[in-house]
PDB file of C-alpha atoms in Angstrom:
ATOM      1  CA  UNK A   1      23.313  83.328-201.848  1.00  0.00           C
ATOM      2  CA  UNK A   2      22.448  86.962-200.375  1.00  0.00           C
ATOM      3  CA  UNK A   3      24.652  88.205-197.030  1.00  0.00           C
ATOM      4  CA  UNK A   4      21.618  87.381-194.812  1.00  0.00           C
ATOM      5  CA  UNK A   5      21.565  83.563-196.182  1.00  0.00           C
ATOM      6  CA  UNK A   6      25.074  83.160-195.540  1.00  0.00           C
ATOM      7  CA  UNK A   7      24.609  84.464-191.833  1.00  0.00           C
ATOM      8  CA  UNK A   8      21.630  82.219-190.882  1.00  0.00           C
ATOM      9  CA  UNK A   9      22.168  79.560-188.149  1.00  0.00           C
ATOM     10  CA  UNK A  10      20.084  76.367-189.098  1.00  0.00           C
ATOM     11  CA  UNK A  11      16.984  75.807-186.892  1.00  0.00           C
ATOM     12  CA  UNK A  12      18.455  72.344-186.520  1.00  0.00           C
ATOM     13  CA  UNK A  13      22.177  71.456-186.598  1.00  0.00           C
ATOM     14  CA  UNK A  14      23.545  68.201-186.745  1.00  0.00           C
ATOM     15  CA  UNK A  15      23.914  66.371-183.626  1.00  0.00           C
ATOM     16  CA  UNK A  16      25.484  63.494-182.219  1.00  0.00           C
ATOM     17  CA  UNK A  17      23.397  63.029-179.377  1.00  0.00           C
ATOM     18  CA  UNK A  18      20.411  63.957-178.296  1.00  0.00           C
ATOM     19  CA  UNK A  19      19.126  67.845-177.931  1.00  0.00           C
ATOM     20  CA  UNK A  20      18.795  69.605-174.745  1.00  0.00           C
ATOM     21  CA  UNK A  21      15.528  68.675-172.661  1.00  0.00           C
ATOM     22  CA  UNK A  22      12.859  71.185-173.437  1.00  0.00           C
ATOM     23  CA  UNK A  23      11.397  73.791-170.813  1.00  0.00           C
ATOM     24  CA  UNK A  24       8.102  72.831-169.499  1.00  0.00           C
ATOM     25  CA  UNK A  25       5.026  74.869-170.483  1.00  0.00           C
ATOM     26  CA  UNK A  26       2.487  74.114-167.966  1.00  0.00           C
ATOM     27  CA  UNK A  27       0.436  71.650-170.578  1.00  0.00           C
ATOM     28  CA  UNK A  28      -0.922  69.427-167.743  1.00  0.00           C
ATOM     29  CA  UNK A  29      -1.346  71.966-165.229  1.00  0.00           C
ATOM     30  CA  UNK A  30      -4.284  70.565-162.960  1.00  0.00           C
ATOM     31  CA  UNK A  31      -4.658  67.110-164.577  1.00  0.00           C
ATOM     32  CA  UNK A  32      -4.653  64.114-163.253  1.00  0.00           C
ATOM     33  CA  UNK A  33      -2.562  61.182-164.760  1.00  0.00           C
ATOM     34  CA  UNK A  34      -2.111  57.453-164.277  1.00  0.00           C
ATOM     35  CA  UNK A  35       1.445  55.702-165.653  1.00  0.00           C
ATOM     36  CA  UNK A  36       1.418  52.158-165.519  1.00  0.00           C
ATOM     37  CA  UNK A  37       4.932  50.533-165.644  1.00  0.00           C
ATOM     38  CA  UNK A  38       6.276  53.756-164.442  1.00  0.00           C
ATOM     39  CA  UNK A  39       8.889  52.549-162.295  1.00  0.00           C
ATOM     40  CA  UNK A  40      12.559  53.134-162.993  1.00  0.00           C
ATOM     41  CA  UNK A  41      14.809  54.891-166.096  1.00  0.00           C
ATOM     42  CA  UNK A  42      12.493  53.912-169.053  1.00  0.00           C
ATOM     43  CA  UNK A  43       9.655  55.247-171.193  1.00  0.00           C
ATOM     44  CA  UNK A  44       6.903  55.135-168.298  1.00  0.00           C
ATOM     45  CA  UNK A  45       9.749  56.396-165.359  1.00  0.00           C
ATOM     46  CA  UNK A  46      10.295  59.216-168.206  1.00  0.00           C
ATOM     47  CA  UNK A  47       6.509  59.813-168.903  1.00  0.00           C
ATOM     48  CA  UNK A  48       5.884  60.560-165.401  1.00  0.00           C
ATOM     49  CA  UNK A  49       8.634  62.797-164.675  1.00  0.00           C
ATOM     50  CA  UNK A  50       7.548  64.989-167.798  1.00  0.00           C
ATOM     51  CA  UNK A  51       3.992  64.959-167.020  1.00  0.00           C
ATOM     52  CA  UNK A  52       4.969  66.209-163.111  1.00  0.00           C
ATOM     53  CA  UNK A  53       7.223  69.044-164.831  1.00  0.00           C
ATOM     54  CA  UNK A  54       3.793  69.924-167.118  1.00  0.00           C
ATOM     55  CA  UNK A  55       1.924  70.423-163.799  1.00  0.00           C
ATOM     56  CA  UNK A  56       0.168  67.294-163.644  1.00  0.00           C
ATOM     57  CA  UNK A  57      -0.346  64.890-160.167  1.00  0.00           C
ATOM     58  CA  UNK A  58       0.812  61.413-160.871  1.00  0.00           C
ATOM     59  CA  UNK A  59      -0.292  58.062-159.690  1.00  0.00           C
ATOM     60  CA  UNK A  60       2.398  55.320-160.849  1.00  0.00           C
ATOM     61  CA  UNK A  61       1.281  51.564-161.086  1.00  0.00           C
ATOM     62  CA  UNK A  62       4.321  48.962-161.760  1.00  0.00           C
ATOM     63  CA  UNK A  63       4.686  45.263-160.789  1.00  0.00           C
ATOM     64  CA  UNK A  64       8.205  45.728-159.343  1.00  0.00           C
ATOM     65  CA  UNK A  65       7.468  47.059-156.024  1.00  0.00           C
ATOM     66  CA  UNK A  66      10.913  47.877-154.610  1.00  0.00           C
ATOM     67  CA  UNK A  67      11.280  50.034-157.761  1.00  0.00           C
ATOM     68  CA  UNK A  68       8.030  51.858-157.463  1.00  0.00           C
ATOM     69  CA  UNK A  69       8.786  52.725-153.909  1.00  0.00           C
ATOM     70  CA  UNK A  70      12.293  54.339-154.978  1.00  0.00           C
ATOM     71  CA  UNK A  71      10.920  55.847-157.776  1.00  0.00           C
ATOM     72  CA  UNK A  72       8.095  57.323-155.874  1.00  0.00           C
ATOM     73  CA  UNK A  73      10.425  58.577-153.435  1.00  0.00           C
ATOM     74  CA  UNK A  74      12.701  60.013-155.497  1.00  0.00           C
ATOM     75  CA  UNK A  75       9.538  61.964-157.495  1.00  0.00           C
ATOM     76  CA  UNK A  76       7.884  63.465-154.320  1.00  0.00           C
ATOM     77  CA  UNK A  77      11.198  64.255-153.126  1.00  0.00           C
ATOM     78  CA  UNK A  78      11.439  66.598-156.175  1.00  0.00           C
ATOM     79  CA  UNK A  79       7.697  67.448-157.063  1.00  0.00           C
ATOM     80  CA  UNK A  80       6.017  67.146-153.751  1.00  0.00           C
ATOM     81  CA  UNK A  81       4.564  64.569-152.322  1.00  0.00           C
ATOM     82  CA  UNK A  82       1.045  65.861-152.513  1.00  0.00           C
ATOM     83  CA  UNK A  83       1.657  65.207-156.967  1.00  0.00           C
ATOM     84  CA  UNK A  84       2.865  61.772-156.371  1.00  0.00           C
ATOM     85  CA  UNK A  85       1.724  58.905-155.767  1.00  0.00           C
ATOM     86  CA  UNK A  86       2.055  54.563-156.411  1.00  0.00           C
ATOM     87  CA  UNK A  87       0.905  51.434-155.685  1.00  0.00           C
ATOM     88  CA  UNK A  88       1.700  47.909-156.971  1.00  0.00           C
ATOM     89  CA  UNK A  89       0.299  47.038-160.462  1.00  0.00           C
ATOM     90  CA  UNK A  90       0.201  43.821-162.376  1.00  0.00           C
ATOM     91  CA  UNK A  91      -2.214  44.751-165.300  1.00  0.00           C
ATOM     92  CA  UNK A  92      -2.913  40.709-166.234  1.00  0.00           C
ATOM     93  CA  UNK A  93      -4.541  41.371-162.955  1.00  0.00           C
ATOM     94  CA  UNK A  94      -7.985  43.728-162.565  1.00  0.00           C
ATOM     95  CA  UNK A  95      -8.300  43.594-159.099  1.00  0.00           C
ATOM     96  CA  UNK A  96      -4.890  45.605-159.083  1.00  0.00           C
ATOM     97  CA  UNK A  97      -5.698  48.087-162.371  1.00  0.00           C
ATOM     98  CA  UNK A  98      -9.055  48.582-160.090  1.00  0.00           C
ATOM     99  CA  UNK A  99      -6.786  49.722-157.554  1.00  0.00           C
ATOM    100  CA  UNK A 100      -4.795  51.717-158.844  1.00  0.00           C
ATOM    101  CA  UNK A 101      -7.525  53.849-160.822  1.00  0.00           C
ATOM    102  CA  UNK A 102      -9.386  54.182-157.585  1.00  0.00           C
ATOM    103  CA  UNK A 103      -6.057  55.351-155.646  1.00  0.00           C
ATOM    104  CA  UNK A 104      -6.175  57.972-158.420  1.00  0.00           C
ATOM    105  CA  UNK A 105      -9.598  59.045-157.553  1.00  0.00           C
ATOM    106  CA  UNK A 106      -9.029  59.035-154.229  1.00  0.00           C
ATOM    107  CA  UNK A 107      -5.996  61.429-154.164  1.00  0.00           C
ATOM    108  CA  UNK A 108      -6.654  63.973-156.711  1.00  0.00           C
ATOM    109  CA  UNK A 109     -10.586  63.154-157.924  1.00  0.00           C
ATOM    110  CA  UNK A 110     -11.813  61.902-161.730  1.00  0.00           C
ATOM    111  CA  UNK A 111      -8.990  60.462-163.805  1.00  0.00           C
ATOM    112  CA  UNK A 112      -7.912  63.004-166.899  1.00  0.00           C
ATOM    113  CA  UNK A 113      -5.109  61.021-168.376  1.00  0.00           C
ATOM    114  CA  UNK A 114      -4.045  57.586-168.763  1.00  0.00           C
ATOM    115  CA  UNK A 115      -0.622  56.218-170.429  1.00  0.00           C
ATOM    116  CA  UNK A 116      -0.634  52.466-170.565  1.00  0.00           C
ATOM    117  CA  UNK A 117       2.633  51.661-171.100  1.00  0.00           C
ATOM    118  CA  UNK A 118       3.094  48.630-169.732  1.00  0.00           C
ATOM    119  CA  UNK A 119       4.655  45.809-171.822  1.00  0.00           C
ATOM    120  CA  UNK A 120       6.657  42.606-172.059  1.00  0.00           C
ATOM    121  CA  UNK A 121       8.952  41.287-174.763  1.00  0.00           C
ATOM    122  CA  UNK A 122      11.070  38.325-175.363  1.00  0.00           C
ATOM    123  CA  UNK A 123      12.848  36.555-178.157  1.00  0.00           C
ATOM    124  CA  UNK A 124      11.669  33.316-179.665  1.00  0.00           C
ATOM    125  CA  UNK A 125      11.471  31.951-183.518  1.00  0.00           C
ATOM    126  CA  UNK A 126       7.939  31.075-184.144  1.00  0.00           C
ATOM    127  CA  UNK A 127       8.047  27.547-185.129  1.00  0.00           C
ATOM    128  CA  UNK A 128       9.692  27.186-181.752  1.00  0.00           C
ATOM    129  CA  UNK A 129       7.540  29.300-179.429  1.00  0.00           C
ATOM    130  CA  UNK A 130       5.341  27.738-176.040  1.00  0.00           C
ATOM    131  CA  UNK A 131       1.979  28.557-176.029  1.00  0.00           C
ATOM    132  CA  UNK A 132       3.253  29.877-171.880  1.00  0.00           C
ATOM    133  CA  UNK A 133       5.788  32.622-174.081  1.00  0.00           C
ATOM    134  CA  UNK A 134       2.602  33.740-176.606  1.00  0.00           C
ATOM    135  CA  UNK A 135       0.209  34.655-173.721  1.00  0.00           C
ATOM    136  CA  UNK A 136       2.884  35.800-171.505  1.00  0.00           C
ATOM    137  CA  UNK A 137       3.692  38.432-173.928  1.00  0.00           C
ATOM    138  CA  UNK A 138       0.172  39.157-175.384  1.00  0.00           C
ATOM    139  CA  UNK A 139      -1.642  39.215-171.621  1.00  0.00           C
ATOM    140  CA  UNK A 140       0.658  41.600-170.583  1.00  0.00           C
ATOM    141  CA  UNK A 141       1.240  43.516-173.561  1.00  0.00           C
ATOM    142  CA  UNK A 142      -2.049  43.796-175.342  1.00  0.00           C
ATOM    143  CA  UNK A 143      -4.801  42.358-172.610  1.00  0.00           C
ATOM    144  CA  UNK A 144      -3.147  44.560-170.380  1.00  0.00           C
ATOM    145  CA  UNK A 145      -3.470  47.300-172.357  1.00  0.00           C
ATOM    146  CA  UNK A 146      -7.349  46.162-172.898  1.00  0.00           C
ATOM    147  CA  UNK A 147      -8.010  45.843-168.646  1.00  0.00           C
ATOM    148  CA  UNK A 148      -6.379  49.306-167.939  1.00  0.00           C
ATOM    149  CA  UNK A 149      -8.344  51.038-170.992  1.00  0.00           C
ATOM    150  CA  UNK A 150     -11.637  49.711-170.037  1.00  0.00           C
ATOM    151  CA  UNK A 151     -11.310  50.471-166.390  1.00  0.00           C
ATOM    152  CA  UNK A 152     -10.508  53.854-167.140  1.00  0.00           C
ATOM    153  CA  UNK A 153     -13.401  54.591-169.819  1.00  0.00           C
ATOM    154  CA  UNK A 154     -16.132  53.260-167.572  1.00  0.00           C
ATOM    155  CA  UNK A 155     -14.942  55.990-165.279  1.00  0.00           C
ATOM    156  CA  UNK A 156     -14.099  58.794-167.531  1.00  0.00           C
ATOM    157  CA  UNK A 157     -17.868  58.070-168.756  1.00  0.00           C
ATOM    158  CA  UNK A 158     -19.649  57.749-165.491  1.00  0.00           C
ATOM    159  CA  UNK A 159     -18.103  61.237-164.586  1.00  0.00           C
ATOM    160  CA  UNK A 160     -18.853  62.782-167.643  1.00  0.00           C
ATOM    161  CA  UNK A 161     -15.690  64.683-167.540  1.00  0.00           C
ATOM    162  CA  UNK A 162     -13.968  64.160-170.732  1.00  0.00           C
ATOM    163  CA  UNK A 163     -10.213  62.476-170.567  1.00  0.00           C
ATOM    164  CA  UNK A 164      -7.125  60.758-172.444  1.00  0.00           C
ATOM    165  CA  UNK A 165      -5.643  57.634-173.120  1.00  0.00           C
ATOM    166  CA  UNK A 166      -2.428  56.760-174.710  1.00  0.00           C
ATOM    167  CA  UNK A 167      -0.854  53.720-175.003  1.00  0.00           C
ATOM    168  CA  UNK A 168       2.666  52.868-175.816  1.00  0.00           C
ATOM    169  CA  UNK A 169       2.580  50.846-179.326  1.00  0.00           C
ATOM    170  CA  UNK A 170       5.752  50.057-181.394  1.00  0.00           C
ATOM    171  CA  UNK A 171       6.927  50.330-184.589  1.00  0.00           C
ATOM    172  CA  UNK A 172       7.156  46.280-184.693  1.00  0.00           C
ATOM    173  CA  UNK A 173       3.198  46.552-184.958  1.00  0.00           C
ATOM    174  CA  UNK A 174       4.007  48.036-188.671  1.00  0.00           C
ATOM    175  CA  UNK A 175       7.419  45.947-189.280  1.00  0.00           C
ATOM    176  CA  UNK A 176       8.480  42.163-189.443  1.00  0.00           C
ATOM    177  CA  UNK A 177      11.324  41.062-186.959  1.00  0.00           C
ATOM    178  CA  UNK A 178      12.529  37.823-186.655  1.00  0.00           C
ATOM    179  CA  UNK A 179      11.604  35.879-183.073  1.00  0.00           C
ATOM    180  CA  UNK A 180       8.606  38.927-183.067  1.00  0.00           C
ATOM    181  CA  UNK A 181       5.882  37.569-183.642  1.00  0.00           C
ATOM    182  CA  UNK A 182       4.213  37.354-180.108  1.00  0.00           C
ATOM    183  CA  UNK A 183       5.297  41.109-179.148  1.00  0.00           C
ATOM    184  CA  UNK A 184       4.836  42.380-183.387  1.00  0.00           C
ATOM    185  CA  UNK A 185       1.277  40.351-182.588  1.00  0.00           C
ATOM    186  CA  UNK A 186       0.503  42.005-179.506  1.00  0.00           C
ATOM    187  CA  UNK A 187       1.727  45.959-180.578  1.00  0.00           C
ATOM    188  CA  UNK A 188      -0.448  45.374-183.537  1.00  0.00           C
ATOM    189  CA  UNK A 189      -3.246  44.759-181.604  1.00  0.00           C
ATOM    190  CA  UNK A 190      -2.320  47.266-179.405  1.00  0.00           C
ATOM    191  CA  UNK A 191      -2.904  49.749-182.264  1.00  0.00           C
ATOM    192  CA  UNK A 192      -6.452  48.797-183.427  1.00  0.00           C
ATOM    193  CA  UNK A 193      -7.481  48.831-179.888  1.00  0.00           C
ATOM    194  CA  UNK A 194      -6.598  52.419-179.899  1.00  0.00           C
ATOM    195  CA  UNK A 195      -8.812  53.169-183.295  1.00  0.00           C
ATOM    196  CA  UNK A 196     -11.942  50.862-182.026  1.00  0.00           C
ATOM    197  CA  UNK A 197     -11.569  52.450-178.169  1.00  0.00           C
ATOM    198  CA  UNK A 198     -10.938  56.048-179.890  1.00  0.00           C
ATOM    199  CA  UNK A 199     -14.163  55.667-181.959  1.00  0.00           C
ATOM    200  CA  UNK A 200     -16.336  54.679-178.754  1.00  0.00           C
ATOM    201  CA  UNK A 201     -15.101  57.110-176.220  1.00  0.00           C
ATOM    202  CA  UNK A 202     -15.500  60.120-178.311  1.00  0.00           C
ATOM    203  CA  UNK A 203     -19.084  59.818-177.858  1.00  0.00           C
ATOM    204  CA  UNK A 204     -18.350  60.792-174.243  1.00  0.00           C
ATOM    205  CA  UNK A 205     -15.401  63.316-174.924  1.00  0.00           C
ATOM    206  CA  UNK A 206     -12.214  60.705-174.474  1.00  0.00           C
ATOM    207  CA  UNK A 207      -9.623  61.213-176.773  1.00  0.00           C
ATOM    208  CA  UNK A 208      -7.685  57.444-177.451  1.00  0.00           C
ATOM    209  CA  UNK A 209      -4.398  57.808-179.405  1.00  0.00           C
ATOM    210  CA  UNK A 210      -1.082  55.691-179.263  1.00  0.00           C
ATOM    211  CA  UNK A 211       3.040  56.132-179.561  1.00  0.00           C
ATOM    212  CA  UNK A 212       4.767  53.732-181.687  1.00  0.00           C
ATOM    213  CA  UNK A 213       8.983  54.224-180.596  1.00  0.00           C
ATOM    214  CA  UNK A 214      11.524  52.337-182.227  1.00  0.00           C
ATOM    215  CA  UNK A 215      14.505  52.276-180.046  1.00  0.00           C
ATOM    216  CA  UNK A 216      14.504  54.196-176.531  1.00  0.00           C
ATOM    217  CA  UNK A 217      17.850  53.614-174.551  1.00  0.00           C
ATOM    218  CA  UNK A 218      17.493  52.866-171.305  1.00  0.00           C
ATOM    219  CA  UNK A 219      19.763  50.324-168.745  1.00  0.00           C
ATOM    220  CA  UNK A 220      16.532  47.842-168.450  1.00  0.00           C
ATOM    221  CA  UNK A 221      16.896  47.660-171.744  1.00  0.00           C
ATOM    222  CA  UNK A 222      20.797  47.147-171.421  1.00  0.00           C
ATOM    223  CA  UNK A 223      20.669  44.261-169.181  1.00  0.00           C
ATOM    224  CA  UNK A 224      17.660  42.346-171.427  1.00  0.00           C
ATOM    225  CA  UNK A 225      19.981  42.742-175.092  1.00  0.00           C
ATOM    226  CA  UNK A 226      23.462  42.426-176.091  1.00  0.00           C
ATOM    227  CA  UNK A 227      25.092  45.565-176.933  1.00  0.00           C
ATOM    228  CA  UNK A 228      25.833  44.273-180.601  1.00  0.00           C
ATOM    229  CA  UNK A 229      22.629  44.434-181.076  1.00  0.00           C
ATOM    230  CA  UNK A 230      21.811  47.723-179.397  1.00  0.00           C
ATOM    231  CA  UNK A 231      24.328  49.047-181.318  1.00  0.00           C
ATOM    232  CA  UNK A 232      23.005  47.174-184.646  1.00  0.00           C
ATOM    233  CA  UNK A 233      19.739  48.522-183.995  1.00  0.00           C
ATOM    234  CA  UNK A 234      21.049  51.788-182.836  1.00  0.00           C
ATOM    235  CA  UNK A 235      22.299  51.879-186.726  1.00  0.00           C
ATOM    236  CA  UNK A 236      19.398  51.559-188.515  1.00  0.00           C
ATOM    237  CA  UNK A 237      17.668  54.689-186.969  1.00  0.00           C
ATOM    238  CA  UNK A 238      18.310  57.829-189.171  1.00  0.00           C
ATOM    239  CA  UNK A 239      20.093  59.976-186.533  1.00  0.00           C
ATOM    240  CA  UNK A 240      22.479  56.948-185.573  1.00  0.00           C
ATOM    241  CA  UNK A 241      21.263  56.720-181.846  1.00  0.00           C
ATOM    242  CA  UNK A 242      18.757  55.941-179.540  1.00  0.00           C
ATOM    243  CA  UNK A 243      15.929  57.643-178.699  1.00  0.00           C
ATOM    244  CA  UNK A 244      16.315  58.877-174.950  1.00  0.00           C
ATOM    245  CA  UNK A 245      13.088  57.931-172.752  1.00  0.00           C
ATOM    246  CA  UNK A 246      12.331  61.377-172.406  1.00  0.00           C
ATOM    247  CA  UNK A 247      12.102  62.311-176.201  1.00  0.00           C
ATOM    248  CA  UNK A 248       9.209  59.475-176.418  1.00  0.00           C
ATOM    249  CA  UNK A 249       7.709  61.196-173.317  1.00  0.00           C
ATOM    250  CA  UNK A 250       7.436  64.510-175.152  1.00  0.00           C
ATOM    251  CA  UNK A 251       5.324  63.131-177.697  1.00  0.00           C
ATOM    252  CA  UNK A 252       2.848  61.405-174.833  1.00  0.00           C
ATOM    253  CA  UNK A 253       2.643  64.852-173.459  1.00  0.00           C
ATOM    254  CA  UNK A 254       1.864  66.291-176.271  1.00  0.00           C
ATOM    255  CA  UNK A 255      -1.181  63.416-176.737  1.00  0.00           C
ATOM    256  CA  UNK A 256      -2.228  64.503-173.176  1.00  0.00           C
ATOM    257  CA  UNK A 257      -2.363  67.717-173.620  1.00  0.00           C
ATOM    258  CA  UNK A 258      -5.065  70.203-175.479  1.00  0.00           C
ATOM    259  CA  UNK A 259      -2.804  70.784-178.236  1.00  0.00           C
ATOM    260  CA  UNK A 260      -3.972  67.415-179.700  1.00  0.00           C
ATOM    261  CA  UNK A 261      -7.561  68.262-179.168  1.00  0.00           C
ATOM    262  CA  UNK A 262      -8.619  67.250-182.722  1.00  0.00           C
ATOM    263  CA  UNK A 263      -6.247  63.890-182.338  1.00  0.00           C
ATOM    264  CA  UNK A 264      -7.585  60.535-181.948  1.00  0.00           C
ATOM    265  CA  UNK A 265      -7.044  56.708-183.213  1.00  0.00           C
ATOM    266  CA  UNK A 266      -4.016  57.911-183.861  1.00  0.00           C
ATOM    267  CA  UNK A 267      -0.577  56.203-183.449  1.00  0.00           C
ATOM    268  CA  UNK A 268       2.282  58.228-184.097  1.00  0.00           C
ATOM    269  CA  UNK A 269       5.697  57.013-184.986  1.00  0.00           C
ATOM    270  CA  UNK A 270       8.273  58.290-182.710  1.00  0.00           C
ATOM    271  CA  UNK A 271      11.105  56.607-184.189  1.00  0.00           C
ATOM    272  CA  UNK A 272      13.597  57.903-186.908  1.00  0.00           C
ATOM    273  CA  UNK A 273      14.521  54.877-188.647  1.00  0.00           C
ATOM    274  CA  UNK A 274      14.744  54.827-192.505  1.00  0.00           C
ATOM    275  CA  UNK A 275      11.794  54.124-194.635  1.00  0.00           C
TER     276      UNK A 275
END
């Protein structure tokens, strides 16, 4: 090994938590995003903090209003109230996705991005499973998903103006889990949404891609598991931890932004569990 291989700091060192956050780079400068379930500590609350510090305006939608107002607060407080903005947002209903796309328009003109990353989980074996717990999970989850995408094409194509939409998959839509099957069922859908949607909307310059996380830490997440199993699942993944929020959100910035120009029907794993 010559002198200068032996002196050579590796690009990437071993870690036991998670890397510092990245600097922004202006990618969103000037756009205008929607978040749905954007309230609070997890993947949306993280999606539309990153997209502020890229320069975008932000219009959260979330069905827990108390939590939307503090997080709304807490954004404009930071970013200026002229980049924020919220309203209430059940996305089973369309009267409310109407709303919220229209608040968009409203505040800051067409819509340029949308992150649908609304969801809803729960456990239950399949043999024992209500019909209520199956379309609980897949209205939410994957018609949801379906409301908030249309909405946001038919306007993206009426203005002509070109546009993004990512939606938050998961890595269940690829991998069998036991008491799954309703949330495996509805990520999976999730995901050929993406590639039919992605193959329409090009015709009118939308770009449709997905994120697929495994595990992203968050206390929500805390309060709905056991920490055995957080911990069990926290095992599997390659680097021995959780994904932080934000570390998902860098990859839906990236989906946003013009460096995935050539990108769509795509879902790409964020997750570092082993093959």
């Amino acid at each position: 090994m010559s002198s200068v291989e032996e002196s050579r700091t590796p690009r990437t060192a071993p870690r036991s938590g998670p890397p510092p956050r990245p600097a922004p780079h202006a990618l969103l400068s000037g756009r205008t995003a929607v978040v749905t379930a954007a309230a609070g500590t997890g993947i949306g609350g993280a999606t539309a903090r990153r997209f502020l510090e890229e320069g975008a305006a932000v219009v959260l939608g979330d069905a827990h209003e108390r939590r939307l107002r503090a997080t709304v607060t807490a954004l404009a407080g930071e970013f200026g109230a002229g980049r924020v903005a919220g309203t209430p947002c059940d996305v089973t209903d369309e009267g409310q996705v109407a709303a919220l796309l229209d608040l968009a328009r409203a505040r800051h003109g067409p819509l340029d991005v949308l992150v649908n990353n609304a969801g809803l989980g729960g456990t239950a074996e399949l043999a024992d499973m209500t019909d209520e717990q199956w379309h609980r999970v897949l209205d939410t989850t994957l018609n949801g998903t379906f409301r908030c995408t249309r909405a946001a094409l038919r306007r993206m194509r009426a203005d002509g103006t070109g546009g993004v939409v990512v939606n938050n998959a998961s890595v269940i839509g690829w991998r069998a889990q036991r008491g799954q099957a309703h949330y495996a069922a509805a990520k999976a859908g999730v995901m050929a949404l993406t590639r039919c949607a992605a193959v329409e909307a090009a015709a009118y310059g939308v770009r449709v891609n997905a994120v697929a996380p495994s595990l992203a830490a968050h206390p929500h997440l805390a309060r709905v598991t056991t920490p055995g199993l957080l911990a069990e699942l926290a095992e599997r993944e390659a680097f021995g931890r959780a994904a932080e929020p934000w570390e998902v959100a860098n990859v839906i910035v990236f989906l946003a932004s013009d460096y995935s120009s050539y990108m769509t029907g795509e879902t790409v794993s964020v997750s570092s569990q082993r093959a």
